[in-house]
mmCIF file of N, CA and C in Angstrom:
data_model
loop_
_atom_site.group_PDB
_atom_site.id
_atom_site.type_symbol
_atom_site.label_atom_id
_atom_site.label_comp_id
_atom_site.label_asym_id
_atom_site.label_seq_id
_atom_site.Cartn_x
_atom_site.Cartn_y
_atom_site.Cartn_z
ATOM 1 N N MET A 1 59.307 -45.779 -44.849
ATOM 2 C CA MET A 1 59.024 -45.430 -46.234
ATOM 3 C C MET A 1 58.793 -43.931 -46.371
ATOM 4 N N PHE A 2 58.005 -43.376 -45.459
ATOM 5 C CA PHE A 2 57.700 -41.945 -45.531
ATOM 6 C C PHE A 2 58.953 -41.104 -45.330
ATOM 7 N N ASP A 3 59.881 -41.569 -44.453
ATOM 8 C CA ASP A 3 61.139 -40.851 -44.244
ATOM 9 C C ASP A 3 61.949 -40.769 -45.530
ATOM 10 N N ASN A 4 61.936 -41.825 -46.332
ATOM 11 C CA ASN A 4 62.679 -41.819 -47.592
ATOM 12 C C ASN A 4 62.131 -40.791 -48.570
ATOM 13 N N VAL A 5 60.845 -40.544 -48.504
ATOM 14 C CA VAL A 5 60.218 -39.578 -49.416
ATOM 15 C C VAL A 5 60.488 -38.148 -48.949
ATOM 16 N N VAL A 6 60.386 -37.910 -47.650
ATOM 17 C CA VAL A 6 60.501 -36.557 -47.114
ATOM 18 C C VAL A 6 61.952 -36.127 -46.926
ATOM 19 N N ASN A 7 62.821 -37.040 -46.537
ATOM 20 C CA ASN A 7 64.213 -36.693 -46.268
ATOM 21 C C ASN A 7 65.084 -36.809 -47.508
ATOM 22 N N THR A 8 64.768 -36.037 -48.515
ATOM 23 C CA THR A 8 65.580 -36.011 -49.720
ATOM 24 C C THR A 8 66.773 -35.093 -49.489
ATOM 25 N N PRO A 9 67.850 -35.264 -50.245
ATOM 26 C CA PRO A 9 69.011 -34.381 -50.070
ATOM 27 C C PRO A 9 68.675 -32.901 -50.264
ATOM 28 N N ALA A 10 67.802 -32.599 -51.209
ATOM 29 C CA ALA A 10 67.443 -31.195 -51.452
ATOM 30 C C ALA A 10 66.748 -30.592 -50.241
ATOM 31 N N ILE A 11 65.832 -31.324 -49.660
ATOM 32 C CA ILE A 11 65.114 -30.815 -48.491
ATOM 33 C C ILE A 11 66.054 -30.697 -47.298
ATOM 34 N N ASN A 12 66.977 -31.656 -47.143
ATOM 35 C CA ASN A 12 67.935 -31.585 -46.040
ATOM 36 C C ASN A 12 68.843 -30.368 -46.159
ATOM 37 N N VAL A 13 69.318 -30.089 -47.355
ATOM 38 C CA VAL A 13 70.181 -28.917 -47.563
ATOM 39 C C VAL A 13 69.388 -27.637 -47.336
ATOM 40 N N LEU A 14 68.160 -27.591 -47.822
ATOM 41 C CA LEU A 14 67.317 -26.414 -47.591
ATOM 42 C C LEU A 14 67.072 -26.197 -46.100
ATOM 43 N N GLU A 15 66.845 -27.277 -45.386
ATOM 44 C CA GLU A 15 66.620 -27.166 -43.939
ATOM 45 C C GLU A 15 67.860 -26.617 -43.235
ATOM 46 N N MET A 16 69.044 -27.131 -43.598
ATOM 47 C CA MET A 16 70.281 -26.625 -42.994
ATOM 48 C C MET A 16 70.483 -25.155 -43.330
ATOM 49 N N ALA A 17 70.202 -24.783 -44.571
ATOM 50 C CA ALA A 17 70.380 -23.389 -44.981
ATOM 51 C C ALA A 17 69.416 -22.463 -44.247
ATOM 52 N N MET A 18 68.182 -22.926 -44.038
ATOM 53 C CA MET A 18 67.211 -22.108 -43.304
ATOM 54 C C MET A 18 67.627 -21.953 -41.840
ATOM 55 N N GLN A 19 68.152 -23.007 -41.239
ATOM 56 C CA GLN A 19 68.645 -22.918 -39.867
ATOM 57 C C GLN A 19 69.828 -21.961 -39.777
ATOM 58 N N ALA A 20 70.717 -22.006 -40.781
ATOM 59 C CA ALA A 20 71.859 -21.098 -40.795
ATOM 60 C C ALA A 20 71.404 -19.652 -40.974
ATOM 61 N N ALA A 21 70.399 -19.423 -41.813
ATOM 62 C CA ALA A 21 69.880 -18.065 -41.996
ATOM 63 C C ALA A 21 69.254 -17.552 -40.701
ATOM 64 N N ASN A 22 68.603 -18.431 -39.967
ATOM 65 C CA ASN A 22 68.035 -18.063 -38.674
ATOM 66 C C ASN A 22 69.150 -17.691 -37.691
ATOM 67 N N MET A 23 70.208 -18.491 -37.666
ATOM 68 C CA MET A 23 71.348 -18.173 -36.797
ATOM 69 C C MET A 23 72.001 -16.856 -37.207
ATOM 70 N N ARG A 24 72.124 -16.634 -38.528
ATOM 71 C CA ARG A 24 72.721 -15.387 -39.016
ATOM 72 C C ARG A 24 71.886 -14.193 -38.578
ATOM 73 N N GLN A 25 70.573 -14.347 -38.600
ATOM 74 C CA GLN A 25 69.672 -13.279 -38.140
ATOM 75 C C GLN A 25 69.976 -12.934 -36.680
ATOM 76 N N GLN A 26 70.183 -13.942 -35.851
ATOM 77 C CA GLN A 26 70.491 -13.726 -34.448
ATOM 78 C C GLN A 26 71.846 -13.050 -34.268
ATOM 79 N N VAL A 27 72.838 -13.454 -35.057
ATOM 80 C CA VAL A 27 74.177 -12.863 -34.960
ATOM 81 C C VAL A 27 74.135 -11.395 -35.371
ATOM 82 N N ILE A 28 73.452 -11.099 -36.469
ATOM 83 C CA ILE A 28 73.352 -9.708 -36.933
ATOM 84 C C ILE A 28 72.588 -8.866 -35.917
ATOM 85 N N SER A 29 71.512 -9.413 -35.365
ATOM 86 C CA SER A 29 70.744 -8.685 -34.351
ATOM 87 C C SER A 29 71.597 -8.394 -33.126
ATOM 88 N N ASN A 30 72.432 -9.346 -32.737
ATOM 89 C CA ASN A 30 73.337 -9.146 -31.613
ATOM 90 C C ASN A 30 74.351 -8.043 -31.924
ATOM 91 N N ASN A 31 74.857 -8.032 -33.158
ATOM 92 C CA ASN A 31 75.793 -6.976 -33.553
ATOM 93 C C ASN A 31 75.129 -5.605 -33.454
ATOM 94 N N ILE A 32 73.894 -5.499 -33.962
ATOM 95 C CA ILE A 32 73.178 -4.220 -33.925
ATOM 96 C C ILE A 32 72.897 -3.805 -32.484
ATOM 97 N N ALA A 33 72.541 -4.766 -31.653
ATOM 98 C CA ALA A 33 72.240 -4.453 -30.247
ATOM 99 C C ALA A 33 73.465 -3.940 -29.503
ATOM 100 N N ASN A 34 74.656 -4.334 -29.953
ATOM 101 C CA ASN A 34 75.890 -3.934 -29.272
ATOM 102 C C ASN A 34 76.645 -2.847 -30.020
ATOM 103 N N VAL A 35 75.953 -2.066 -30.829
ATOM 104 C CA VAL A 35 76.611 -1.038 -31.630
ATOM 105 C C VAL A 35 77.310 0.011 -30.759
ATOM 106 N N ASN A 36 76.829 0.239 -29.561
ATOM 107 C CA ASN A 36 77.439 1.246 -28.684
ATOM 108 C C ASN A 36 78.194 0.634 -27.506
ATOM 109 N N THR A 37 78.448 -0.663 -27.532
ATOM 110 C CA THR A 37 79.185 -1.323 -26.459
ATOM 111 C C THR A 37 80.684 -1.163 -26.709
ATOM 112 N N PRO A 38 81.404 -0.555 -25.774
ATOM 113 C CA PRO A 38 82.850 -0.370 -25.975
ATOM 114 C C PRO A 38 83.576 -1.710 -26.136
ATOM 115 N N ASN A 39 84.529 -1.743 -27.058
ATOM 116 C CA ASN A 39 85.399 -2.888 -27.344
ATOM 117 C C ASN A 39 84.651 -4.132 -27.857
ATOM 118 N N PHE A 40 83.395 -3.965 -28.254
ATOM 119 C CA PHE A 40 82.659 -5.094 -28.830
ATOM 120 C C PHE A 40 83.145 -5.314 -30.252
ATOM 121 N N LYS A 41 83.416 -6.552 -30.602
ATOM 122 C CA LYS A 41 83.816 -6.912 -31.964
ATOM 123 C C LYS A 41 82.670 -7.667 -32.616
ATOM 124 N N ARG A 42 82.307 -7.216 -33.815
ATOM 125 C CA ARG A 42 81.195 -7.838 -34.522
ATOM 126 C C ARG A 42 81.508 -9.292 -34.831
ATOM 127 N N LYS A 43 80.463 -10.062 -34.965
ATOM 128 C CA LYS A 43 80.581 -11.472 -35.308
ATOM 129 C C LYS A 43 79.872 -11.705 -36.641
ATOM 130 N N GLU A 44 80.299 -12.755 -37.307
ATOM 131 C CA GLU A 44 79.646 -13.122 -38.558
ATOM 132 C C GLU A 44 79.507 -14.631 -38.621
ATOM 133 N N LEU A 45 78.487 -15.080 -39.322
ATOM 134 C CA LEU A 45 78.224 -16.501 -39.460
ATOM 135 C C LEU A 45 78.739 -16.961 -40.816
ATOM 136 N N VAL A 46 79.533 -18.019 -40.819
ATOM 137 C CA VAL A 46 80.069 -18.587 -42.051
ATOM 138 C C VAL A 46 79.358 -19.913 -42.281
ATOM 139 N N PHE A 47 78.640 -20.017 -43.385
ATOM 140 C CA PHE A 47 77.900 -21.241 -43.675
ATOM 141 C C PHE A 47 78.081 -21.702 -45.109
ATOM 142 N N GLU A 48 77.892 -20.811 -46.056
ATOM 143 C CA GLU A 48 77.858 -21.204 -47.461
ATOM 144 C C GLU A 48 79.172 -21.827 -47.919
ATOM 145 N N SER A 49 80.309 -21.247 -47.529
ATOM 146 C CA SER A 49 81.593 -21.803 -47.967
ATOM 147 C C SER A 49 81.847 -23.166 -47.328
ATOM 148 N N ILE A 50 81.431 -23.354 -46.073
ATOM 149 C CA ILE A 50 81.601 -24.643 -45.407
ATOM 150 C C ILE A 50 80.715 -25.693 -46.066
ATOM 151 N N LEU A 51 79.470 -25.328 -46.383
ATOM 152 C CA LEU A 51 78.562 -26.259 -47.044
ATOM 153 C C LEU A 51 79.078 -26.628 -48.432
ATOM 154 N N ALA A 52 79.602 -25.659 -49.166
ATOM 155 C CA ALA A 52 80.132 -25.938 -50.505
ATOM 156 C C ALA A 52 81.304 -26.913 -50.434
ATOM 157 N N LYS A 53 82.176 -26.747 -49.435
ATOM 158 C CA LYS A 53 83.303 -27.674 -49.287
ATOM 159 C C LYS A 53 82.814 -29.073 -48.937
ATOM 160 N N GLU A 54 81.727 -29.159 -48.173
ATOM 161 C CA GLU A 54 81.177 -30.461 -47.804
ATOM 162 C C GLU A 54 80.503 -31.130 -48.999
ATOM 163 N N LEU A 55 79.773 -30.349 -49.788
ATOM 164 C CA LEU A 55 79.063 -30.918 -50.936
ATOM 165 C C LEU A 55 79.995 -31.235 -52.094
ATOM 166 N N TYR A 56 81.028 -30.426 -52.272
ATOM 167 C CA TYR A 56 81.961 -30.591 -53.396
ATOM 168 C C TYR A 56 83.395 -30.582 -52.875
ATOM 169 N N PRO A 57 83.813 -31.610 -52.128
ATOM 170 C CA PRO A 57 85.131 -31.572 -51.484
ATOM 171 C C PRO A 57 86.298 -31.595 -52.454
ATOM 172 N N LYS A 58 86.145 -32.151 -53.627
ATOM 173 C CA LYS A 58 87.254 -32.268 -54.580
ATOM 174 C C LYS A 58 87.185 -31.242 -55.705
ATOM 175 N N GLN A 59 86.311 -30.265 -55.583
ATOM 176 C CA GLN A 59 86.096 -29.322 -56.685
ATOM 177 C C GLN A 59 87.359 -28.532 -57.006
ATOM 178 N N ASP A 60 88.113 -28.113 -55.990
ATOM 179 C CA ASP A 60 89.293 -27.305 -56.233
ATOM 180 C C ASP A 60 90.457 -28.119 -56.779
ATOM 181 N N SER A 61 90.503 -29.409 -56.477
ATOM 182 C CA SER A 61 91.639 -30.214 -56.892
ATOM 183 C C SER A 61 91.530 -30.697 -58.337
ATOM 184 N N GLY A 62 90.365 -30.572 -58.949
ATOM 185 C CA GLY A 62 90.190 -30.998 -60.329
ATOM 186 C C GLY A 62 89.887 -32.475 -60.471
ATOM 187 N N ASN A 63 89.779 -33.212 -59.363
ATOM 188 C CA ASN A 63 89.451 -34.630 -59.434
ATOM 189 C C ASN A 63 87.981 -34.822 -59.755
ATOM 190 N N LEU A 64 87.693 -35.851 -60.481
ATOM 191 C CA LEU A 64 86.316 -36.178 -60.820
ATOM 192 C C LEU A 64 85.694 -36.958 -59.674
ATOM 193 N N GLN A 65 84.527 -36.525 -59.226
ATOM 194 C CA GLN A 65 83.824 -37.207 -58.142
ATOM 195 C C GLN A 65 83.098 -38.434 -58.688
ATOM 196 N N LEU A 66 83.212 -39.546 -57.968
ATOM 197 C CA LEU A 66 82.467 -40.743 -58.314
ATOM 198 C C LEU A 66 81.066 -40.641 -57.733
ATOM 199 N N ALA A 67 80.078 -41.113 -58.459
ATOM 200 C CA ALA A 67 78.708 -41.115 -57.956
ATOM 201 C C ALA A 67 78.544 -42.291 -56.996
ATOM 202 N N VAL A 68 78.134 -41.988 -55.781
ATOM 203 C CA VAL A 68 77.928 -43.030 -54.768
ATOM 204 C C VAL A 68 76.451 -43.021 -54.411
ATOM 205 N N THR A 69 75.729 -43.972 -54.965
ATOM 206 C CA THR A 69 74.291 -44.039 -54.718
ATOM 207 C C THR A 69 73.919 -45.179 -53.786
ATOM 208 N N ASN A 70 74.915 -45.953 -53.370
ATOM 209 C CA ASN A 70 74.707 -47.089 -52.492
ATOM 210 C C ASN A 70 75.884 -47.143 -51.528
ATOM 211 N N PRO A 71 75.662 -47.449 -50.249
ATOM 212 C CA PRO A 71 76.779 -47.496 -49.301
ATOM 213 C C PRO A 71 77.871 -48.487 -49.695
ATOM 214 N N GLY A 72 77.557 -49.461 -50.529
ATOM 215 C CA GLY A 72 78.548 -50.442 -50.965
ATOM 216 C C GLY A 72 79.442 -49.953 -52.098
ATOM 217 N N HIS A 73 79.119 -48.802 -52.703
ATOM 218 C CA HIS A 73 79.922 -48.288 -53.807
ATOM 219 C C HIS A 73 81.281 -47.803 -53.326
ATOM 220 N N ILE A 74 82.248 -47.839 -54.222
ATOM 221 C CA ILE A 74 83.584 -47.323 -53.922
ATOM 222 C C ILE A 74 83.546 -45.812 -54.077
ATOM 223 N N SER A 75 84.189 -45.119 -53.147
ATOM 224 C CA SER A 75 84.214 -43.668 -53.184
ATOM 225 C C SER A 75 85.649 -43.185 -53.269
ATOM 226 N N ASN A 76 85.875 -42.091 -53.977
ATOM 227 C CA ASN A 76 87.204 -41.492 -53.989
ATOM 228 C C ASN A 76 87.307 -40.348 -52.992
ATOM 229 N N ASP A 77 86.322 -40.232 -52.136
ATOM 230 C CA ASP A 77 86.332 -39.194 -51.113
ATOM 231 C C ASP A 77 87.102 -39.708 -49.908
ATOM 232 N N ASP A 78 88.243 -39.070 -49.604
ATOM 233 C CA ASP A 78 89.064 -39.546 -48.499
ATOM 234 C C ASP A 78 88.745 -38.852 -47.190
ATOM 235 N N SER A 79 87.799 -37.928 -47.172
ATOM 236 C CA SER A 79 87.452 -37.259 -45.921
ATOM 237 C C SER A 79 86.303 -37.993 -45.261
ATOM 238 N N THR A 80 86.447 -38.240 -43.966
ATOM 239 C CA THR A 80 85.390 -38.921 -43.236
ATOM 240 C C THR A 80 84.672 -37.979 -42.297
ATOM 241 N N ALA A 81 85.103 -36.731 -42.256
ATOM 242 C CA ALA A 81 84.459 -35.773 -41.356
ATOM 243 C C ALA A 81 83.108 -35.380 -41.928
ATOM 244 N N GLY A 82 82.093 -35.342 -41.062
ATOM 245 C CA GLY A 82 80.760 -34.942 -41.477
ATOM 246 C C GLY A 82 80.615 -33.436 -41.456
ATOM 247 N N PHE A 83 79.491 -32.979 -41.898
ATOM 248 C CA PHE A 83 79.217 -31.543 -41.921
ATOM 249 C C PHE A 83 79.090 -31.034 -40.500
ATOM 250 N N THR A 84 79.869 -30.019 -40.163
ATOM 251 C CA THR A 84 79.889 -29.503 -38.793
ATOM 252 C C THR A 84 78.868 -28.407 -38.577
ATOM 253 N N GLY A 85 78.315 -27.867 -39.648
ATOM 254 C CA GLY A 85 77.333 -26.790 -39.516
ATOM 255 C C GLY A 85 77.986 -25.427 -39.581
ATOM 256 N N PRO A 86 77.180 -24.396 -39.405
ATOM 257 C CA PRO A 86 77.698 -23.033 -39.502
ATOM 258 C C PRO A 86 78.660 -22.704 -38.364
ATOM 259 N N VAL A 87 79.536 -21.758 -38.631
ATOM 260 C CA VAL A 87 80.532 -21.328 -37.656
ATOM 261 C C VAL A 87 80.377 -19.832 -37.434
ATOM 262 N N ILE A 88 80.364 -19.421 -36.175
ATOM 263 C CA ILE A 88 80.333 -18.000 -35.841
ATOM 264 C C ILE A 88 81.761 -17.579 -35.527
ATOM 265 N N ARG A 89 82.242 -16.573 -36.247
ATOM 266 C CA ARG A 89 83.610 -16.113 -35.996
ATOM 267 C C ARG A 89 83.625 -14.615 -35.735
ATOM 268 N N ASN A 90 84.628 -14.186 -35.001
ATOM 269 C CA ASN A 90 84.802 -12.762 -34.697
ATOM 270 C C ASN A 90 85.432 -12.055 -35.879
ATOM 271 N N ASP A 91 84.953 -10.875 -36.154
ATOM 272 C CA ASP A 91 85.539 -10.030 -37.187
ATOM 273 C C ASP A 91 86.638 -9.213 -36.514
ATOM 274 N N THR A 92 87.865 -9.448 -36.920
ATOM 275 C CA THR A 92 88.993 -8.771 -36.284
ATOM 276 C C THR A 92 89.467 -7.566 -37.092
ATOM 277 N N SER A 93 88.626 -7.080 -37.990
ATOM 278 C CA SER A 93 89.022 -5.922 -38.786
ATOM 279 C C SER A 93 89.208 -4.711 -37.874
ATOM 280 N N PRO A 94 90.114 -3.829 -38.260
ATOM 281 C CA PRO A 94 90.362 -2.655 -37.417
ATOM 282 C C PRO A 94 89.153 -1.719 -37.387
ATOM 283 N N THR A 95 89.111 -0.894 -36.377
ATOM 284 C CA THR A 95 88.000 0.037 -36.218
ATOM 285 C C THR A 95 88.516 1.464 -36.261
ATOM 286 N N MET A 96 87.664 2.355 -36.726
ATOM 287 C CA MET A 96 88.003 3.779 -36.753
ATOM 288 C C MET A 96 87.443 4.489 -35.527
ATOM 289 N N ARG A 97 86.716 3.761 -34.705
ATOM 290 C CA ARG A 97 86.088 4.353 -33.534
ATOM 291 C C ARG A 97 87.051 4.336 -32.359
ATOM 292 N N THR A 98 86.914 5.315 -31.496
ATOM 293 C CA THR A 98 87.811 5.407 -30.345
ATOM 294 C C THR A 98 87.452 4.415 -29.247
ATOM 295 N N ASP A 99 86.225 3.905 -29.241
ATOM 296 C CA ASP A 99 85.823 2.973 -28.186
ATOM 297 C C ASP A 99 86.177 1.524 -28.510
ATOM 298 N N GLY A 100 86.795 1.251 -29.671
ATOM 299 C CA GLY A 100 87.227 -0.094 -30.024
ATOM 300 C C GLY A 100 86.147 -0.959 -30.648
ATOM 301 N N ASN A 101 84.951 -0.436 -30.804
ATOM 302 C CA ASN A 101 83.848 -1.179 -31.397
ATOM 303 C C ASN A 101 83.974 -1.114 -32.919
ATOM 304 N N ASN A 102 83.804 -2.250 -33.614
ATOM 305 C CA ASN A 102 83.925 -2.251 -35.079
ATOM 306 C C ASN A 102 82.600 -2.539 -35.793
ATOM 307 N N VAL A 103 81.468 -2.305 -35.120
ATOM 308 C CA VAL A 103 80.147 -2.527 -35.726
ATOM 309 C C VAL A 103 79.731 -1.283 -36.496
ATOM 310 N N ASP A 104 79.411 -1.470 -37.771
ATOM 311 C CA ASP A 104 78.891 -0.389 -38.603
ATOM 312 C C ASP A 104 77.393 -0.657 -38.805
ATOM 313 N N PRO A 105 76.532 0.186 -38.245
ATOM 314 C CA PRO A 105 75.089 -0.078 -38.341
ATOM 315 C C PRO A 105 74.583 -0.184 -39.778
ATOM 316 N N ASP A 106 75.141 0.602 -40.689
ATOM 317 C CA ASP A 106 74.698 0.548 -42.086
ATOM 318 C C ASP A 106 75.008 -0.806 -42.713
ATOM 319 N N ILE A 107 76.192 -1.322 -42.455
ATOM 320 C CA ILE A 107 76.572 -2.629 -42.995
ATOM 321 C C ILE A 107 75.708 -3.726 -42.388
ATOM 322 N N GLU A 108 75.447 -3.621 -41.096
ATOM 323 C CA GLU A 108 74.624 -4.629 -40.421
ATOM 324 C C GLU A 108 73.190 -4.613 -40.944
ATOM 325 N N MET A 109 72.636 -3.447 -41.172
ATOM 326 C CA MET A 109 71.267 -3.365 -41.689
ATOM 327 C C MET A 109 71.196 -3.914 -43.115
ATOM 328 N N ALA A 110 72.225 -3.666 -43.917
ATOM 329 C CA ALA A 110 72.262 -4.233 -45.267
ATOM 330 C C ALA A 110 72.366 -5.755 -45.205
ATOM 331 N N ALA A 111 73.183 -6.261 -44.280
ATOM 332 C CA ALA A 111 73.312 -7.712 -44.112
ATOM 333 C C ALA A 111 71.999 -8.315 -43.639
ATOM 334 N N LEU A 112 71.284 -7.592 -42.789
ATOM 335 C CA LEU A 112 69.989 -8.058 -42.304
ATOM 336 C C LEU A 112 68.987 -8.162 -43.455
ATOM 337 N N ALA A 113 68.961 -7.161 -44.328
ATOM 338 C CA ALA A 113 68.059 -7.187 -45.488
ATOM 339 C C ALA A 113 68.435 -8.327 -46.440
ATOM 340 N N LYS A 114 69.726 -8.503 -46.673
ATOM 341 C CA LYS A 114 70.185 -9.585 -47.550
ATOM 342 C C LYS A 114 69.806 -10.947 -46.978
ATOM 343 N N ASN A 115 69.982 -11.122 -45.676
ATOM 344 C CA ASN A 115 69.649 -12.384 -45.041
ATOM 345 C C ASN A 115 68.147 -12.649 -45.089
ATOM 346 N N THR A 116 67.348 -11.613 -44.955
ATOM 347 C CA THR A 116 65.890 -11.767 -45.038
ATOM 348 C C THR A 116 65.477 -12.245 -46.427
ATOM 349 N N LEU A 117 66.066 -11.655 -47.460
ATOM 350 C CA LEU A 117 65.777 -12.096 -48.831
ATOM 351 C C LEU A 117 66.228 -13.540 -49.050
ATOM 352 N N TYR A 118 67.387 -13.882 -48.506
ATOM 353 C CA TYR A 118 67.928 -15.236 -48.623
ATOM 354 C C TYR A 118 66.979 -16.239 -47.964
ATOM 355 N N TYR A 119 66.522 -15.923 -46.760
ATOM 356 C CA TYR A 119 65.614 -16.816 -46.041
ATOM 357 C C TYR A 119 64.289 -16.965 -46.790
ATOM 358 N N ASP A 120 63.775 -15.852 -47.311
ATOM 359 C CA ASP A 120 62.521 -15.911 -48.071
ATOM 360 C C ASP A 120 62.664 -16.789 -49.311
ATOM 361 N N ALA A 121 63.798 -16.706 -49.989
ATOM 362 C CA ALA A 121 64.031 -17.542 -51.170
ATOM 363 C C ALA A 121 64.113 -19.018 -50.774
ATOM 364 N N LEU A 122 64.767 -19.300 -49.654
ATOM 365 C CA LEU A 122 64.835 -20.686 -49.177
ATOM 366 C C LEU A 122 63.452 -21.210 -48.803
ATOM 367 N N ALA A 123 62.658 -20.371 -48.148
ATOM 368 C CA ALA A 123 61.302 -20.777 -47.762
ATOM 369 C C ALA A 123 60.449 -21.051 -48.991
ATOM 370 N N ARG A 124 60.596 -20.225 -50.034
ATOM 371 C CA ARG A 124 59.852 -20.448 -51.278
ATOM 372 C C ARG A 124 60.264 -21.772 -51.924
ATOM 373 N N GLU A 125 61.571 -22.038 -51.941
ATOM 374 C CA GLU A 125 62.065 -23.285 -52.526
ATOM 375 C C GLU A 125 61.582 -24.495 -51.732
ATOM 376 N N MET A 126 61.603 -24.389 -50.404
ATOM 377 C CA MET A 126 61.106 -25.477 -49.560
ATOM 378 C C MET A 126 59.617 -25.700 -49.818
ATOM 379 N N ASN A 127 58.874 -24.614 -49.955
ATOM 380 C CA ASN A 127 57.443 -24.715 -50.237
ATOM 381 C C ASN A 127 57.197 -25.423 -51.566
ATOM 382 N N MET A 128 58.010 -25.116 -52.577
ATOM 383 C CA MET A 128 57.861 -25.784 -53.876
ATOM 384 C C MET A 128 58.144 -27.276 -53.760
ATOM 385 N N ASN A 129 59.160 -27.644 -52.969
ATOM 386 C CA ASN A 129 59.471 -29.062 -52.780
ATOM 387 C C ASN A 129 58.331 -29.786 -52.080
ATOM 388 N N VAL A 130 57.763 -29.175 -51.055
ATOM 389 C CA VAL A 130 56.642 -29.792 -50.328
ATOM 390 C C VAL A 130 55.418 -29.869 -51.229
ATOM 391 N N THR A 131 55.171 -28.849 -52.026
ATOM 392 C CA THR A 131 54.036 -28.873 -52.967
ATOM 393 C C THR A 131 54.215 -29.994 -53.977
ATOM 394 N N ASN A 132 55.421 -30.169 -54.491
ATOM 395 C CA ASN A 132 55.686 -31.253 -55.438
ATOM 396 C C ASN A 132 55.467 -32.610 -54.791
ATOM 397 N N LEU A 133 55.926 -32.778 -53.541
ATOM 398 C CA LEU A 133 55.676 -34.027 -52.827
ATOM 399 C C LEU A 133 54.182 -34.275 -52.633
ATOM 400 N N ASN A 134 53.474 -33.210 -52.291
ATOM 401 C CA ASN A 134 52.017 -33.297 -52.118
ATOM 402 C C ASN A 134 51.342 -33.714 -53.411
ATOM 403 N N ASN A 135 51.765 -33.147 -54.525
ATOM 404 C CA ASN A 135 51.191 -33.509 -55.823
ATOM 405 C C ASN A 135 51.472 -34.966 -56.181
ATOM 406 N N VAL A 136 52.666 -35.447 -55.850
ATOM 407 C CA VAL A 136 53.008 -36.842 -56.128
ATOM 408 C C VAL A 136 52.161 -37.779 -55.272
ATOM 409 N N ILE A 137 51.975 -37.409 -53.996
ATOM 410 C CA ILE A 137 51.186 -38.255 -53.095
ATOM 411 C C ILE A 137 49.742 -38.318 -53.528
ATOM 412 N N LYS A 138 49.189 -37.168 -53.935
ATOM 413 C CA LYS A 138 47.792 -37.132 -54.368
ATOM 414 C C LYS A 138 47.583 -37.852 -55.699
ATOM 415 N N GLY A 139 48.651 -37.895 -56.508
ATOM 416 C CA GLY A 139 48.548 -38.609 -57.770
ATOM 417 C C GLY A 139 48.074 -37.742 -58.804
#
């Protein structure tokens, strides 16, 4: 019973997003740490577009999604693949540096600040959800 209350879709998505922001922090930190490593190619974490495709798989095709609130309901979703999580990919953009490294410290620091704000917003939203659950439990 308690799992049904705590494991709501909103909290699950927030948890995945917070984990992805944590991973992004590690990827950006790794990029900054290797700013002077010859031939190092920066990496980036892709999460939001993958999550959007998982949450709204038919959005681009214009098909109307059926509401499935029970496992016995009929679904028009033909994909059976589950959410795979964030993906770390190499940035293959060309570099202007002679050592082959394509890390720009200014861009990485801006991405770090953006990710910090993103994580803080997710933490605030998670806190509001837990506070609301607490208020419901207390009555």
